[in-house]
Amino acid sequence: MNRVDDRTRIGRGFHRQAGEYDRHAVVQKRVVTNLTRLVQSHCDAAPGSALDIGCGTGAMLSALAGLYPTARLCGLDLAFNMALRSAQRLGPAAMLVNGDAESLPFGSACFDLVVSASTLQWVQRLDSCFRECQRVLAPGGLLCAAFFGGKTLWELQESYREALADRFSRDDCRGGRLQRFRSATDVRQALEGLGFDQVMVATEIEMEYHPDVPALLRSIKGIGATTPARTGTGGGLGWRGLLTAMADTYRSRFQRDGMIPATYEVMYIVARKSDDIP
């Protein structure tokens, strides 16, 4: 699948589930709370303008509106219905744009603050996204973001790979991850390589618990997150059999007290655009 098709698929997934997102976004709501505190602690002064990349249904924009009532706020989302939900929630308090984080439709040096909550794990070229963030930030502007790191859903990843290995050759199973997540080292190197100052990268673990694997998968689907398998498993009975095997493995390895855990590694980043970069 090429990049354009993949971005289209991601956008459509979130577009379809915009009405269900808030009901399922348990960890994502915690991330907004934590990211809001991070913004407060690193903003030296109230920003005159702020951009929320991947604004979703507007939770982070609402937090910014409460913190900085005089700021000019803008939200961007790849999924039209998500941007629409934010527009309905914020009203005239924010401008909403349907667009791509890897190609921001804004002029240079036009925001004092750029934030993003639970979005950048979906970006295919993170360095390009960071470069765009740097471009739209004013000199000395602040980037604060939170997105999911490499340990996210590791129980699901391992159960999926084990089920694949039981059904297909090792060659067929190479790269059989449900989603590729970046490491903290990769993220720090990308930011520092672009010349950002005062780079901070920290990780925290958030947990969810579900009665079974189907409930976990419904929760993931409920926020719009859908990633096809990268192996030639096809669909139909073969795919359902693979899911059943994965669920059995997950339950036998990780279930405790009638519940299965789902780990989310949240990567928090802070970086400041150098005053020397226009």
C-alpha positions as MATLAB code, in Angstrom:
seq = 'MNRVDDRTRIGRGFHRQAGEYDRHAVVQKRVVTNLTRLVQSHCDAAPGSALDIGCGTGAMLSALAGLYPTARLCGLDLAFNMALRSAQRLGPAAMLVNGDAESLPFGSACFDLVVSASTLQWVQRLDSCFRECQRVLAPGGLLCAAFFGGKTLWELQESYREALADRFSRDDCRGGRLQRFRSATDVRQALEGLGFDQVMVATEIEMEYHPDVPALLRSIKGIGATTPARTGTGGGLGWRGLLTAMADTYRSRFQRDGMIPATYEVMYIVARKSDDIP';
ca = [
       0.000    0.000    0.000;
       1.482    3.366   -0.972;
       1.681    6.386    1.276;
      -1.309    8.229   -0.211;
      -3.560    5.172    0.085;
      -2.396    4.587    3.662;
      -3.084    8.186    4.721;
      -6.497    7.999    3.052;
      -7.306    4.782    4.924;
      -6.273    6.302    8.253;
      -8.348    9.413    7.639;
     -11.406    7.397    6.636;
     -11.155    5.227    9.743;
     -11.268    8.205   12.086;
     -13.850    9.976    9.906;
     -16.247    7.031   10.281;
     -15.820    6.754   14.041;
     -15.932   10.441   14.992;
     -19.313    9.989   16.667;
     -18.048    7.090   18.821;
     -14.561    8.393   19.602;
     -15.187   10.031   22.974;
     -16.909    6.918   24.327;
     -13.840    4.770   23.687;
     -10.963    7.250   24.137;
     -10.105    6.365   27.742;
      -6.317    6.613   27.578;
      -6.501    9.483   25.100;
      -8.439   11.584   27.634;
      -5.742   10.993   30.246;
      -3.148   12.046   27.687;
      -4.953   15.360   27.105;
      -4.929   16.046   30.859;
      -1.212   15.294   31.142;
      -0.309   17.237   28.004;
      -2.240   20.263   29.251;
      -0.135   20.262   32.422;
       3.001   19.964   30.308;
       2.003   22.979   28.222;
       1.315   25.009   31.366;
       4.695   24.176   32.857;
       6.708   25.025   29.726;
       4.926   28.072   28.301;
       6.857   31.109   29.528;
       3.991   33.401   28.561;
       0.487   33.026   27.197;
       0.759   32.244   23.480;
      -0.918   34.584   21.047;
      -1.673   31.688   18.707;
      -1.747   27.900   18.968;
      -2.228   24.962   16.603;
      -3.543   21.534   17.626;
      -2.461   18.842   15.149;
      -4.879   15.912   15.098;
      -7.460   17.848   17.089;
      -9.985   14.996   17.036;
     -13.216   15.948   18.780;
     -11.667   19.043   20.348;
     -10.614   17.981   23.850;
      -7.147   19.533   23.663;
      -8.450   22.658   21.936;
     -10.996   23.072   24.733;
      -8.219   22.805   27.300;
      -6.188   25.442   25.449;
      -9.222   27.728   25.224;
      -9.585   27.492   28.997;
      -5.907   28.191   29.608;
      -5.462   30.953   27.053;
      -8.836   32.606   26.359;
      -7.328   35.376   24.223;
      -5.198   33.089   22.037;
      -6.007   32.551   18.375;
      -6.668   28.803   18.220;
      -6.568   26.516   15.202;
      -7.230   22.793   14.976;
      -6.244   20.451   12.147;
      -7.374   16.891   11.529;
      -6.980   14.459    8.651;
     -10.537   13.203    9.233;
     -13.223   15.669    8.145;
     -15.798   14.496   10.699;
     -13.273   14.899   13.511;
     -12.609   18.498   12.475;
     -16.378   19.000   12.251;
     -16.854   17.676   15.802;
     -14.210   20.111   17.040;
     -15.910   22.968   15.210;
     -19.231   22.087   16.849;
     -17.572   21.893   20.264;
     -15.466   25.067   20.038;
     -17.728   27.283   17.965;
     -16.084   30.624   17.164;
     -13.297   30.004   19.696;
     -11.202   28.120   17.113;
     -10.658   27.803   13.384;
     -10.818   24.192   12.154;
      -9.019   22.813    9.112;
      -9.221   19.419    7.394;
      -5.584   18.682    6.517;
      -2.460   16.546    6.855;
       0.142   16.836    9.623;
       2.896   16.089    7.104;
       1.925   19.035    4.894;
       0.514   21.793    7.088;
      -1.617   24.286    5.129;
      -0.311   27.333    6.997;
       2.252   30.026    6.414;
       5.639   30.041    8.113;
       6.206   31.347   11.649;
       2.492   31.877   12.358;
       2.009   29.990   15.673;
       3.572   30.500   19.101;
       2.543   27.026   20.263;
       1.982   23.722   18.452;
       0.438   20.808   20.344;
      -0.627   17.300   19.390;
      -2.274   14.616   21.521;
      -2.371   10.908   20.561;
      -1.858   11.585   16.860;
       1.757   11.506   15.706;
       2.033    7.702   15.924;
      -0.034    7.718   12.709;
       2.391    9.958   10.833;
       4.449    7.985    8.328;
       7.355   10.429    8.070;
       7.841   11.849   11.531;
      10.849   13.948   10.538;
       8.725   15.640    7.857;
       6.006   16.344   10.401;
       8.512   17.814   12.869;
       9.982   19.919   10.072;
       6.515   21.259    9.304;
       5.946   22.012   12.999;
       9.225   23.894   13.054;
       8.275   25.829    9.932;
       4.918   27.066   11.260;
       6.302   27.936   14.704;
       7.506   31.465   15.322;
      11.146   31.771   16.458;
      11.250   30.661   20.089;
       7.876   28.910   19.686;
       7.056   25.756   21.627;
       6.155   22.245   20.431;
       4.410   20.016   23.003;
       3.124   16.629   21.907;
       2.157   13.226   23.236;
       1.896   10.069   21.173;
       2.202    6.337   21.569;
       5.581    4.621   21.767;
       7.042    1.187   21.141;
       5.559   -0.684   24.120;
       2.010    0.263   23.163;
      -0.272   -2.786   22.924;
       2.746   -5.062   23.255;
       0.535   -7.853   24.584;
      -1.558   -7.684   21.418;
       1.539   -7.474   19.225;
       3.102  -10.560   20.803;
      -0.111  -12.579   20.693;
      -0.604  -11.662   17.037;
       2.935  -12.649   16.069;
       2.673  -15.924   17.978;
      -0.598  -16.770   16.232;
       1.005  -15.969   12.875;
       4.032  -18.116   13.632;
       1.786  -21.064   14.453;
      -0.021  -20.769   11.100;
       2.547  -19.537    8.601;
       6.234  -19.845    7.877;
       8.682  -17.540    9.617;
       9.299  -15.746    6.322;
       5.579  -14.968    6.045;
       5.580  -13.521    9.558;
       8.409  -11.030    9.159;
       7.174   -7.532    9.920;
       3.889   -8.884   11.233;
       3.164   -5.981   13.538;
      -0.225   -4.375   13.817;
       1.335   -0.913   14.036;
       4.855    0.476   13.990;
       5.681    2.741   16.921;
       8.789    4.905   17.268;
      11.313    4.722   20.080;
      12.235    7.642   22.334;
      15.737    7.582   20.832;
      14.355    7.928   17.294;
      12.170   10.854   18.335;
      14.927   12.704   20.184;
      17.330   12.272   17.267;
      14.718   13.582   14.820;
      14.057   16.702   16.892;
      17.696   17.462   17.628;
      18.654   16.757   14.018;
      16.301   19.536   12.918;
      17.889   21.989   15.333;
      15.170   22.201   17.987;
      16.366   23.531   21.351;
      15.533   22.368   24.890;
      14.409   18.936   23.686;
      12.731   16.758   26.304;
      11.429   13.246   25.672;
       9.809   11.265   28.484;
       7.610    8.175   28.583;
       4.811    7.038   30.862;
       2.757    3.855   30.951;
      -1.036    3.902   30.908;
      -3.129    0.760   31.316;
      -6.565   -0.300   30.123;
      -8.395   -3.479   31.144;
     -10.981   -5.361   29.108;
     -13.039   -8.517   29.716;
     -11.696  -10.186   26.568;
      -9.842   -9.605   23.298;
     -12.984   -8.863   21.243;
     -13.784   -6.053   23.702;
     -10.254   -4.672   23.297;
     -10.504   -4.803   19.513;
     -13.902   -3.077   19.617;
     -12.375   -0.329   21.724;
      -9.510    0.146   19.263;
     -11.910    0.166   16.337;
     -14.230    2.512   18.219;
     -11.729    5.362   18.097;
     -11.120    4.782   14.379;
      -7.765    3.020   14.660;
      -7.629    0.289   12.021;
      -4.417   -1.183   10.674;
      -4.494   -4.166    8.289;
      -2.149   -7.079    8.811;
       1.061   -6.888    6.805;
       1.091  -10.537    5.949;
      -0.678  -12.438    3.202;
      -3.303  -13.855    5.513;
      -6.212  -12.758    3.374;
      -9.689  -12.643    4.875;
     -12.606  -14.969    5.416;
     -12.248  -18.097    7.513;
      -8.454  -17.904    7.542;
      -8.491  -14.424    9.024;
     -11.158  -15.321   11.599;
      -9.146  -18.370   12.579;
      -6.071  -16.209   13.071;
      -8.018  -13.794   15.282;
      -9.342  -16.698   17.347;
      -5.820  -18.064   17.816;
      -4.557  -14.605   18.785;
      -7.366  -14.187   21.333;
      -6.616  -17.608   22.843;
      -2.922  -16.750   23.165;
      -3.663  -13.341   24.668;
      -6.044  -14.814   27.238;
      -3.773  -17.691   28.255;
      -0.689  -15.488   28.639;
      -2.045  -12.274   30.121;
      -5.520  -12.673   31.641;
      -5.706  -12.030   35.387;
      -8.834  -11.980   37.533;
     -11.036  -12.291   34.475;
      -9.596   -9.244   32.698;
      -6.906   -8.728   30.069;
      -4.495   -5.772   30.244;
      -3.635   -3.431   27.381;
      -0.483   -1.360   27.784;
      -0.047    2.087   26.268;
       3.384    3.696   26.323;
       2.869    7.447   26.015;
       5.781    9.519   24.780;
       5.717   13.168   25.837;
       7.911   15.622   23.971;
       8.777   19.269   24.447;
      10.980   21.188   22.026;
      11.541   24.853   21.303;
      12.237   26.384   17.918;
      15.572   28.159   17.952;
      15.481   31.949   17.854;
      18.034   31.692   15.054;
      15.642   29.845   12.715;
      13.221   32.185   10.895;
];
